mmCIF file of C-alpha atoms in Angstrom:
data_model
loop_
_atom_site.group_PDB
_atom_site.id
_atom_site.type_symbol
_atom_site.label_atom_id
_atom_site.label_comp_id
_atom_site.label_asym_id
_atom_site.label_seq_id
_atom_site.Cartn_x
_atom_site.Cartn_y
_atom_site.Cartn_z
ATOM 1 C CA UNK A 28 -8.926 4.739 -11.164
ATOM 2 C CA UNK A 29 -9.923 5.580 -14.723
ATOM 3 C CA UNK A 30 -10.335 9.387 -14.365
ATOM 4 C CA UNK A 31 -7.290 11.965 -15.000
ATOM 5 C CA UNK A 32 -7.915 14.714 -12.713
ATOM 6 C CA UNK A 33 -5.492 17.846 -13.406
ATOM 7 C CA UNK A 34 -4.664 19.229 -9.993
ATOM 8 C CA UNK A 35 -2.473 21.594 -11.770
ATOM 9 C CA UNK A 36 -5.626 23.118 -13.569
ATOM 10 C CA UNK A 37 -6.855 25.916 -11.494
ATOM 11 C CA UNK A 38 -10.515 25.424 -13.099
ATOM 12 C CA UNK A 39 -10.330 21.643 -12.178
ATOM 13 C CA UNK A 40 -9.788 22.767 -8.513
ATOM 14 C CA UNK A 41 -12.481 25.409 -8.297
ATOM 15 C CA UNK A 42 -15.015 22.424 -9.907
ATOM 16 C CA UNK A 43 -14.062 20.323 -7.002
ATOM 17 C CA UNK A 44 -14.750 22.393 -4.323
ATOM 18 C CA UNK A 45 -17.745 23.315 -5.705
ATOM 19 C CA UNK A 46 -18.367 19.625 -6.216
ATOM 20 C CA UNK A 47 -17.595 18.957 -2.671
ATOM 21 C CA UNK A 48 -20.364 21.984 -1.397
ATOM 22 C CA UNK A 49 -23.116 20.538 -3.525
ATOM 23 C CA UNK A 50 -22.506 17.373 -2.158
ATOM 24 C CA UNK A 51 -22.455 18.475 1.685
ATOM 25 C CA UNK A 52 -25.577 20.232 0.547
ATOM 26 C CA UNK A 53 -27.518 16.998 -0.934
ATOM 27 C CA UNK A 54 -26.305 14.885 1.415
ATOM 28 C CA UNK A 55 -25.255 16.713 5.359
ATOM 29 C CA UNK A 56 -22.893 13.806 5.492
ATOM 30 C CA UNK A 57 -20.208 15.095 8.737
ATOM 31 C CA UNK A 58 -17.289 13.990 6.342
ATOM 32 C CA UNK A 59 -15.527 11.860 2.928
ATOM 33 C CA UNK A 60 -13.784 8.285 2.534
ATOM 34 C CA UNK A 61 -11.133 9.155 0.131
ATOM 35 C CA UNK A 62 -10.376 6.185 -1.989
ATOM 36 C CA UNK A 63 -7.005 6.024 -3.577
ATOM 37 C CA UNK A 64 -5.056 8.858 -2.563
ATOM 38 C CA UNK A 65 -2.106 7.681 -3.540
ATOM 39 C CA UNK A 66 -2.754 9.336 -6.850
ATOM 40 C CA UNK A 67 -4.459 12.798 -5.677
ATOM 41 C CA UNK A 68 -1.822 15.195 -4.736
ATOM 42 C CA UNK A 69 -1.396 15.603 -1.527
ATOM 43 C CA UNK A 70 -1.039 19.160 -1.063
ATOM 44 C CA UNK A 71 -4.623 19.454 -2.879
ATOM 45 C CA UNK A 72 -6.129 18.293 0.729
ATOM 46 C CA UNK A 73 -5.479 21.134 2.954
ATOM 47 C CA UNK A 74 -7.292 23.878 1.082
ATOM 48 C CA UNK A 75 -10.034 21.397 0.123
ATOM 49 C CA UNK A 76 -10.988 20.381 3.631
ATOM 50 C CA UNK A 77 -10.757 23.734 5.368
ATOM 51 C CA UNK A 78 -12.617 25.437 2.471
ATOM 52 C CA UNK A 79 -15.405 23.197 2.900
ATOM 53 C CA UNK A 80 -15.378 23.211 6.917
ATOM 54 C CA UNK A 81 -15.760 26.650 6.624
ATOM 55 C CA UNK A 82 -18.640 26.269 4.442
ATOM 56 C CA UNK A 83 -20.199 23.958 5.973
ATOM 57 C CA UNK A 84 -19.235 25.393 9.511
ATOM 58 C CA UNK A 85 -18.531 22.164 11.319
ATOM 59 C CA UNK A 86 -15.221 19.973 11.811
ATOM 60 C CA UNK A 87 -15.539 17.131 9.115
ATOM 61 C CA UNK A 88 -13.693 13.720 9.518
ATOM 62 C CA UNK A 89 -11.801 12.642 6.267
ATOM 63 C CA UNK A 90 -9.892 9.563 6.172
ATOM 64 C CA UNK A 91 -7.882 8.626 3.088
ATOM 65 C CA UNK A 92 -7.262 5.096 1.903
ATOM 66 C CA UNK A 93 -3.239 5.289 0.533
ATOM 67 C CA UNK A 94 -2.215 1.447 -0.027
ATOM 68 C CA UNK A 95 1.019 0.976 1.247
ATOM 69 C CA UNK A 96 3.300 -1.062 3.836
ATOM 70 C CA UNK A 97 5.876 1.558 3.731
ATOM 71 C CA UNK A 98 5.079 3.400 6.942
ATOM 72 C CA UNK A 99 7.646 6.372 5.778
ATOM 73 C CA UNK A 100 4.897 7.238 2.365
ATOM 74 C CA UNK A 101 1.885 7.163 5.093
ATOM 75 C CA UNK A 102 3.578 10.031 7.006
ATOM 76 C CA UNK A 103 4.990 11.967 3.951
ATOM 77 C CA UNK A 104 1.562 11.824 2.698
ATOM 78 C CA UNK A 105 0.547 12.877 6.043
ATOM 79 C CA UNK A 106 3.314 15.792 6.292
ATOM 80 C CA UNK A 107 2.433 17.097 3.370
ATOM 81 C CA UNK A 108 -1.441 17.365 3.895
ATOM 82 C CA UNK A 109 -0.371 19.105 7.279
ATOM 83 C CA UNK A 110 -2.580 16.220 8.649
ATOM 84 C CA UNK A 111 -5.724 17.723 7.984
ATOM 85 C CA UNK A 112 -6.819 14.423 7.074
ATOM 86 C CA UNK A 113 -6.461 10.349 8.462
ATOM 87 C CA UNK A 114 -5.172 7.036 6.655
ATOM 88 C CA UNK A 115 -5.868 3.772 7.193
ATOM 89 C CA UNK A 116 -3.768 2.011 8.907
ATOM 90 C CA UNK A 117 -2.218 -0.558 6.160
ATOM 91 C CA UNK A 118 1.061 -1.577 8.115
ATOM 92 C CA UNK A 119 -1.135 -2.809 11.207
ATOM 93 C CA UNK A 120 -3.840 -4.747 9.028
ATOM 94 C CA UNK A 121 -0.569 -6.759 7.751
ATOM 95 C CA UNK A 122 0.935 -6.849 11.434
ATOM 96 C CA UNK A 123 -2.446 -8.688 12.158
ATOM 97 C CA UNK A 124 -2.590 -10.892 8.894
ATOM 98 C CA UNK A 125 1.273 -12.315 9.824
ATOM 99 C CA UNK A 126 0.217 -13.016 13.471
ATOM 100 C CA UNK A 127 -2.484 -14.710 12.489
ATOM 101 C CA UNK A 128 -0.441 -17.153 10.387
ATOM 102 C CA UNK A 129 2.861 -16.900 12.089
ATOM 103 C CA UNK A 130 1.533 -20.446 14.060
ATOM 104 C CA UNK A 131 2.214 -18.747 17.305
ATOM 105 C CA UNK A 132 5.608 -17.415 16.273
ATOM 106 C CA UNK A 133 4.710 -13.572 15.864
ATOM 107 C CA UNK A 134 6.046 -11.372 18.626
ATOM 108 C CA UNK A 135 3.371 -9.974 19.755
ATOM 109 C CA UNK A 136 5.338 -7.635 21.828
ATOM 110 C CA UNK A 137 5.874 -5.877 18.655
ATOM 111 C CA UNK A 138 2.319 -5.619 17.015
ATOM 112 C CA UNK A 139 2.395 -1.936 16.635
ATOM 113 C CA UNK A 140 5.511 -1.748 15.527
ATOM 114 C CA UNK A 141 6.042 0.508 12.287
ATOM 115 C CA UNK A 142 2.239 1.455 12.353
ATOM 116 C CA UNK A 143 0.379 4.878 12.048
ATOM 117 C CA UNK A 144 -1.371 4.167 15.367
ATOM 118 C CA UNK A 145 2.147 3.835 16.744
ATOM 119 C CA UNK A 146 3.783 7.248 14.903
ATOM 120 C CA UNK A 147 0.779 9.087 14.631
ATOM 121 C CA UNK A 148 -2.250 7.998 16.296
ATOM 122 C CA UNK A 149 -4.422 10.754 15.921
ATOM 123 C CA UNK A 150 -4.282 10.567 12.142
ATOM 124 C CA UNK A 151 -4.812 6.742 11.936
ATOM 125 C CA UNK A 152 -7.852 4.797 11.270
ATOM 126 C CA UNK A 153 -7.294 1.235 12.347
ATOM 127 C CA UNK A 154 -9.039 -1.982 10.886
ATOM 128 C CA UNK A 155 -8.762 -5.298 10.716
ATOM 129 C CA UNK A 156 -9.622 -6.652 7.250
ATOM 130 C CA UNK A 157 -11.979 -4.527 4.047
ATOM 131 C CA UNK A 158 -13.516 -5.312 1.088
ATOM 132 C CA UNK A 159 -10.140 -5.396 -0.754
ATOM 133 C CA UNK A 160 -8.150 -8.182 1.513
ATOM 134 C CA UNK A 161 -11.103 -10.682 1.380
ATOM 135 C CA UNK A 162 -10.306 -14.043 -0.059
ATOM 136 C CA UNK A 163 -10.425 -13.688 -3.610
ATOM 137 C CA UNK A 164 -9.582 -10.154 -3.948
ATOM 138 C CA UNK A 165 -6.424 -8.633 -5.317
ATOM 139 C CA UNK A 166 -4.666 -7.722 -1.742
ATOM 140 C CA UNK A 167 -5.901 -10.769 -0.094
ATOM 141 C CA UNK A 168 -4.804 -10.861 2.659
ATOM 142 C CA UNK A 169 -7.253 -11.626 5.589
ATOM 143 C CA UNK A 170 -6.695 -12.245 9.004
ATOM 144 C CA UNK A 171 -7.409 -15.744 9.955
ATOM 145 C CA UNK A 172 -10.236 -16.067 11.995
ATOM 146 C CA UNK A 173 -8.793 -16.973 15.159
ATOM 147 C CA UNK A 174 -6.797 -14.323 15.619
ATOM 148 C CA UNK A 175 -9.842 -11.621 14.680
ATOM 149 C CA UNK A 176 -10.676 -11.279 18.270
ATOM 150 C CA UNK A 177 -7.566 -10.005 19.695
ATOM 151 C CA UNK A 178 -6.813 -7.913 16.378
ATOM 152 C CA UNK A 179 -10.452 -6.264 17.090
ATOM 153 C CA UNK A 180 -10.057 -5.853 21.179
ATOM 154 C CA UNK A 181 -6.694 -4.396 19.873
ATOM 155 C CA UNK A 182 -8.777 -1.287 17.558
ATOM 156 C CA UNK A 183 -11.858 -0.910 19.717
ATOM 157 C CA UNK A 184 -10.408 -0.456 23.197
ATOM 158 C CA UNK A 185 -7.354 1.809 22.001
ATOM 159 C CA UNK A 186 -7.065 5.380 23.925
ATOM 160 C CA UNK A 187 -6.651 6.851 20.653
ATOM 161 C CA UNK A 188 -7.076 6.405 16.912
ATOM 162 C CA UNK A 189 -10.527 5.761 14.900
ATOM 163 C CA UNK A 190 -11.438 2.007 14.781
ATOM 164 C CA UNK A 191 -13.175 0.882 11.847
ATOM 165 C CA UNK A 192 -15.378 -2.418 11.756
ATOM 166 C CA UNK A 193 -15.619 -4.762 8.330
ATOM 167 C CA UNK A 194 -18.830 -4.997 7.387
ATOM 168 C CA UNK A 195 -18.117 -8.662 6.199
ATOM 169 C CA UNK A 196 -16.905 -9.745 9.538
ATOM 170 C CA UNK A 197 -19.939 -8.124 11.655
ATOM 171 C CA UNK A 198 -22.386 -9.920 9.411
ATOM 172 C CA UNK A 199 -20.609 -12.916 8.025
ATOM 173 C CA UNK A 200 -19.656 -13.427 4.073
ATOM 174 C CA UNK A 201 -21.917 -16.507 3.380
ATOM 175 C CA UNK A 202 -20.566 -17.126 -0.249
ATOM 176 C CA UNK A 203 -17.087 -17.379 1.344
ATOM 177 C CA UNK A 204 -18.000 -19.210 4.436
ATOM 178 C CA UNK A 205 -16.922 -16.426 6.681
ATOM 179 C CA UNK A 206 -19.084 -16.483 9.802
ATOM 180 C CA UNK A 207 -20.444 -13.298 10.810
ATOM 181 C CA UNK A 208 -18.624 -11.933 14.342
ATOM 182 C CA UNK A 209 -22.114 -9.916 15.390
ATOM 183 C CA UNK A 210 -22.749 -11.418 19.316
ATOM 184 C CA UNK A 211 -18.990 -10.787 20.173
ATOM 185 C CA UNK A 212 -18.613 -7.549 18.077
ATOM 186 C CA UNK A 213 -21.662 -6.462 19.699
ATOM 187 C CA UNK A 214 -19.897 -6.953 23.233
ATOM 188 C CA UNK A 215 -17.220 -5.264 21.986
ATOM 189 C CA UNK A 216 -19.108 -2.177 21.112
ATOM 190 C CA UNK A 217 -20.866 -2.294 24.889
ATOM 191 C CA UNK A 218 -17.320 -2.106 26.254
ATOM 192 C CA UNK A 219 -15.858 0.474 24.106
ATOM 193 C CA UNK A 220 -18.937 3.018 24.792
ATOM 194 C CA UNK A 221 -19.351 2.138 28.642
ATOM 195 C CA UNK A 222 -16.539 0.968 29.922
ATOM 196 C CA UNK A 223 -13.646 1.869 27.877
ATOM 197 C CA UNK A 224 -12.248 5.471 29.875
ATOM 198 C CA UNK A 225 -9.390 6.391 32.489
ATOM 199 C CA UNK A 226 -5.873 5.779 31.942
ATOM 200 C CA UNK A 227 -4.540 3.145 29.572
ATOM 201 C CA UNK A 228 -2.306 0.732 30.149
ATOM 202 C CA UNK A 229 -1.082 -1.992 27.510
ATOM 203 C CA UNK A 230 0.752 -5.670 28.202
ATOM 204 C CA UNK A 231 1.959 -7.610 25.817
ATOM 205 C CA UNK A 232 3.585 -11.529 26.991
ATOM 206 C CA UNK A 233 4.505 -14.345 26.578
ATOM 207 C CA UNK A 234 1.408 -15.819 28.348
ATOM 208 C CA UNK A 235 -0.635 -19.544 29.355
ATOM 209 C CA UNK A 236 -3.838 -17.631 30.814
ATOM 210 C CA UNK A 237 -2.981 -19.043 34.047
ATOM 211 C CA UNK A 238 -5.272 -17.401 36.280
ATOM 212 C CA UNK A 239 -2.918 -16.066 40.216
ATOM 213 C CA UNK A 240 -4.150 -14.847 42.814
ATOM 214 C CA UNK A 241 -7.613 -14.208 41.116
ATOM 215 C CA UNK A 242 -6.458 -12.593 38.069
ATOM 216 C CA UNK A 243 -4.696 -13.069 34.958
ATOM 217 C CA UNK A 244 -0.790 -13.128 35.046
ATOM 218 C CA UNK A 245 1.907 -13.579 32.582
ATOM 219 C CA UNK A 246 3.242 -17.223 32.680
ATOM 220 C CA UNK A 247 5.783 -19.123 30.276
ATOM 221 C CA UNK A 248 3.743 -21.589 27.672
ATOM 222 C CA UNK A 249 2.554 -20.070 24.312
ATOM 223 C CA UNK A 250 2.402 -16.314 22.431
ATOM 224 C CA UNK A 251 -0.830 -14.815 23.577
ATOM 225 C CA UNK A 252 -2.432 -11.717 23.894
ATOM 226 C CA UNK A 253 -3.222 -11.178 28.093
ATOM 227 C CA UNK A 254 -6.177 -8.574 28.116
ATOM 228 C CA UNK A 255 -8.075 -7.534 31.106
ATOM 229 C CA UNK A 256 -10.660 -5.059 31.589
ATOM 230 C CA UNK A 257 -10.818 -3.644 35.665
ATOM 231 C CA UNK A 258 -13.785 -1.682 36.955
ATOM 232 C CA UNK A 259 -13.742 -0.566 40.767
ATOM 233 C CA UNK A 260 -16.976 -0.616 42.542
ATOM 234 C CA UNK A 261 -17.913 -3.627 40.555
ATOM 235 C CA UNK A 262 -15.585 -5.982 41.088
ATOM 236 C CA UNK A 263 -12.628 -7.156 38.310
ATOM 237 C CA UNK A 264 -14.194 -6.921 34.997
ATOM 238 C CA UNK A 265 -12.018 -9.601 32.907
ATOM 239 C CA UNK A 266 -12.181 -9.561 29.560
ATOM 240 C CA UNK A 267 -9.935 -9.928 26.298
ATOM 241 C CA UNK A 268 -8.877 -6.043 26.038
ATOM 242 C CA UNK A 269 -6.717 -3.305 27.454
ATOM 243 C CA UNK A 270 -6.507 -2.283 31.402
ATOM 244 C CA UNK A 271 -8.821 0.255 31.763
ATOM 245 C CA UNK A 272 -9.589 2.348 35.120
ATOM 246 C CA UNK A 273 -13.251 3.753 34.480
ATOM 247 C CA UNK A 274 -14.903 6.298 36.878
ATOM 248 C CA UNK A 275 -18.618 6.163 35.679
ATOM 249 C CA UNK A 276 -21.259 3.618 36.592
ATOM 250 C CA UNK A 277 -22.550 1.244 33.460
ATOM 251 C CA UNK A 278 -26.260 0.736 32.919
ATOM 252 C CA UNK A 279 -26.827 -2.556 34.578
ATOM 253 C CA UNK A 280 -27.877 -4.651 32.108
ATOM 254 C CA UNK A 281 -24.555 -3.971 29.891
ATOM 255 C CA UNK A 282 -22.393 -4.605 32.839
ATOM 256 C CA UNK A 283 -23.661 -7.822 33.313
ATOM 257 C CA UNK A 284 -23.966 -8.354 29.664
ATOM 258 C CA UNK A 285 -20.104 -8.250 29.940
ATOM 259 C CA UNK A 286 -19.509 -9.661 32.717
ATOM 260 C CA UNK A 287 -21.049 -12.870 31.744
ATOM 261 C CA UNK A 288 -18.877 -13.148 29.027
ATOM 262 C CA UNK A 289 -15.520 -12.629 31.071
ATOM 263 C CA UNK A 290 -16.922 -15.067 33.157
ATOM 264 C CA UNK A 291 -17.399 -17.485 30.249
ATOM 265 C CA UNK A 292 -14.151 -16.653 28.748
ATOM 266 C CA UNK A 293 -12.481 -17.534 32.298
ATOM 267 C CA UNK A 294 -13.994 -20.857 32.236
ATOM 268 C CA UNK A 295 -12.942 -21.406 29.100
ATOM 269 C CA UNK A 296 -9.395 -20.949 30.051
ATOM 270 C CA UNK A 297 -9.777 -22.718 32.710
ATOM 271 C CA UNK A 298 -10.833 -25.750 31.198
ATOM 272 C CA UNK A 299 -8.120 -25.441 28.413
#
């Protein structure tokens, strides 16, 4: 972190909000990635944001990266910027890493369990894996690949919260033979923007993929995540997600798009 900035120094604050106005200037970004926040005060946040949204005269999205497991720091942290900012989720990146190589013993059931999307799910920005839980890294800790999937139907087709995709997993990390995720994540995205409205619903179970009575019900045989997309009009839109009940028509080409690959997801169950 290297730098000692005095948030007790009246002169140091006035720099940084002039800081922050230049840069909104130079750049018209629509908001900041806070690295490290952990060791910025918190209360520092409030006056910082809403002095520069009022300078800027639009509603700017700052999400905070605070390193922790301990879900109870999150929402002090969280209190005490009277959540004028977002974290990251860290609790439910590690909920996915122990699925992932629990060997099929993770309750899923429990997934969001002690989470920010959980506790406070306007305020949390989920992901799966970053730069800093790579292999090799200092917080390695990434999801096995296997389980990336369901982790990434499980942040793209949430109600609420901010998903946030790893660059590493959309286009592959070559000199870690990671393979890049683009054609699904890619889907995923088509989903999320067209089809991913109305109520929804969550199930978690203890389920085989057995397909009854046309769809996919919960049947005893191992831990896996059951995810179905519905879309009336159109017929059952099955797919690896949440239930959604969606009232708009898709453009045709995406529908089928994802409809093809329920389709070839079904089969593959099927076969299996």
């Amino acid at each position: 972190m290297g730098a000692d900035i005095d948030l007790n120094n009246l002169h140091v604050i006035k720099e940084l909000n002039t800081w922050g106005k230049w840069y909104l200037d130079t750049t018209n970004v629509d908001g900041f990635r806070l690295d490290a926040v952990k060791h910025i005060r918190s209360d520092f946040f409030p006056g910082w944001i809403s002095g520069l949204e009022d300078y800027s005269d639009k509603k700017l999205f700052t999400v905070g990266e605070y390193w922790s497991l301990d879900l109870e720091k999150l929402e002090r942290y969280l209190e005490n910027t009277n959540y004028t900012l977002s974290l990251f989720d860290v609790p439910l990146h590690y909920n996915f890493y122990l699925a992932s190589i629990s060997n099929g013993n993770f309750d899923m059931g429990g997934i969001f369990n002690n989470t920010l999307v959980k506790n406070h799910p306007n305020n949390a920005v989920t992901f799966v894996d970053n730069h800093d839980t790579e292999p090799g890294q200092a917080l390695e800790s990434f999801v096995d690949l296997w389980f990336k999937p369901l982790a990434y139907a499980m942040i793209m087709f949430r109600e609420k919260s901010i998903p946030c995709v790893f660059y590493g997993d959309y286009y592959g990390i070559p000199e870690k033979n990671i393979p890049a995720m683009k054609e699904l994540l890619d889907i995923f995205f088509m989903v999320r923007k067209y089809m991913a409205y109305g109520k929804e619903t969550t199930y978690f179970c203890v389920a085989s993929g057995r397909r009854m009575n046309g769809k996919h019900e919960c049947d005893y045989g191992f831990q896996k995540l059951a995810l179905l997309y519905e879309k009336s009009g159109l017929g059952d839109i099955k797919y690896k997600s949440v239930i959604v009940d969606r009232y708009e028509p898709a453009p045709q080409n995406v529908t089928e798009k994802v409809v093809a690959a329920a389709a070839k997801d079904l089969q593959d169950d099927d076969e299996d």
